[in-house]
C-alpha positions as MATLAB code, in Angstrom:
seq = 'DVHTISPFPIDDVARAAAGHAMVLTVEEHNTVGGLGSMVAEAMLLGGVARPLVKHGVPDEYAIIGPPHHQYRYYGLDAEGIATVARRSLADPAEAPLGRAPWGDEDRHRILAELA';
ca = [
     104.426   93.296  116.101;
     105.549   95.966  118.525;
     103.518   98.837  117.157;
     100.863   97.638  119.567;
     103.023   97.877  122.716;
     101.560  100.620  124.829;
     102.682  101.661  127.271;
     106.202  100.876  126.130;
     108.196   99.158  128.942;
     110.954  101.785  129.127;
     112.528  100.540  132.357;
     112.542   96.898  131.236;
     114.100   97.753  127.864;
     116.756   99.973  129.475;
     117.582   97.253  132.000;
     117.876   94.632  129.226;
     120.068   96.919  127.106;
     122.345   97.636  130.052;
     123.191   93.956  130.259;
     124.694   93.850  126.760;
     127.623   95.428  124.945;
     125.468   96.388  121.949;
     121.789   96.510  121.001;
     120.381   95.542  117.589;
     116.765   96.215  116.661;
     115.169   94.746  113.538;
     111.911   96.010  112.078;
     110.117   95.417  108.826;
     109.326   99.053  108.188;
     110.981  102.470  108.253;
     113.561  102.726  111.012;
     112.652  106.361  111.708;
     110.161  106.542  114.556;
     109.811  102.785  114.938;
     111.004  100.183  117.400;
     114.638  101.303  117.177;
     113.651  104.854  118.062;
     111.588  103.607  120.998;
     114.521  101.515  122.237;
     116.893  104.487  121.782;
     114.600  106.660  123.873;
     114.349  103.994  126.579;
     118.138  103.681  126.662;
     118.551  107.442  126.899;
     115.987  107.795  129.673;
     117.544  104.853  131.512;
     121.053  106.306  131.225;
     122.268  103.319  129.190;
     125.164  104.192  126.904;
     125.553  101.294  124.464;
     125.923  101.197  120.687;
     122.472  100.824  119.095;
     122.058   99.532  115.557;
     118.624  100.019  113.965;
     118.039   97.641  111.052;
     115.023   97.928  108.779;
     113.832   99.875  105.774;
     115.845  103.103  105.395;
     114.030  106.427  105.267;
     113.617  106.513  101.473;
     111.105  105.513   98.848;
     110.756  101.749   99.140;
     110.910   99.313   96.277;
     107.736   97.556   95.153;
     107.617   93.794   94.773;
     106.773   90.515   96.432;
     107.372   90.616  100.197;
     110.075   87.918  100.082;
     112.022   90.013   97.536;
     111.635   93.114   99.681;
     112.853   91.280  102.778;
     115.873   90.019  100.845;
     116.606   93.449   99.321;
     116.542   95.226  102.680;
     118.409   92.451  104.494;
     115.383   91.528  106.552;
     115.556   87.829  105.799;
     117.516   85.440  108.030;
     120.721   85.823  106.003;
     120.523   89.625  105.997;
     119.826   89.890  109.716;
     122.698   87.505  110.484;
     125.004   89.582  108.263;
     124.011   92.804  110.015;
     124.511   91.206  113.434;
     127.978   89.889  112.501;
     129.054   93.237  111.036;
     127.698   95.139  114.028;
     129.445   92.897  116.535;
     132.712   93.126  114.589;
     132.761   96.916  114.954;
     129.764   98.702  116.506;
     131.383  102.069  115.687;
     130.872  101.305  111.979;
     127.133  101.954  112.391;
     126.973  105.737  112.881;
     123.790  107.238  114.293;
     122.199  103.839  114.716;
     122.191  102.940  111.006;
     122.577   99.251  110.319;
     125.545   98.079  108.271;
     123.426   97.030  105.272;
     123.763   99.439  102.424;
     123.743  100.137   98.719;
     126.408   97.547   97.923;
     124.332   94.843   99.590;
     121.122   95.978   97.888;
     122.766   96.128   94.432;
     124.062   92.587   94.964;
     120.578   91.380   95.872;
     119.024   93.073   92.831;
     121.536   91.299   90.610;
     120.669   87.965   92.264;
     116.935   88.545   91.808;
     117.252   89.574   88.151;
];
C-alpha cells in the first residue's frame, strides 16, 4: 500500500534498481502518477538507466465488476503478473514508455473466459 510512503526513499529505490537489469512495478490502480511513476523518478534522479515496466490499470475508463474479475481482466492476479514478468524479461524493449506487456488481446481473452 505504497500511497502512504512519504517521504519516498528515492536513494534506496535507485540503488535497488541499479542492481537489476530491469525493473517491474505492479499496482492495483492507474499506472499514471502511481508507484511506477515514483520509481521512474527515483531512477532518473539516481542516474539509473534500466528498462522500467509499469503494470497496473491503464489510463482509461475501468471496467466495473467484482474485484477478482477486475484483477484477472487487468492481469493483476498471480497468473497475469507472472505473464507480464516473463514477457518483460524476454524482451524489455517490447514495453515502450514503461507500459506493461498486457494488452487488449489478453483482456479480450479474459472477458471470454469470464463470460
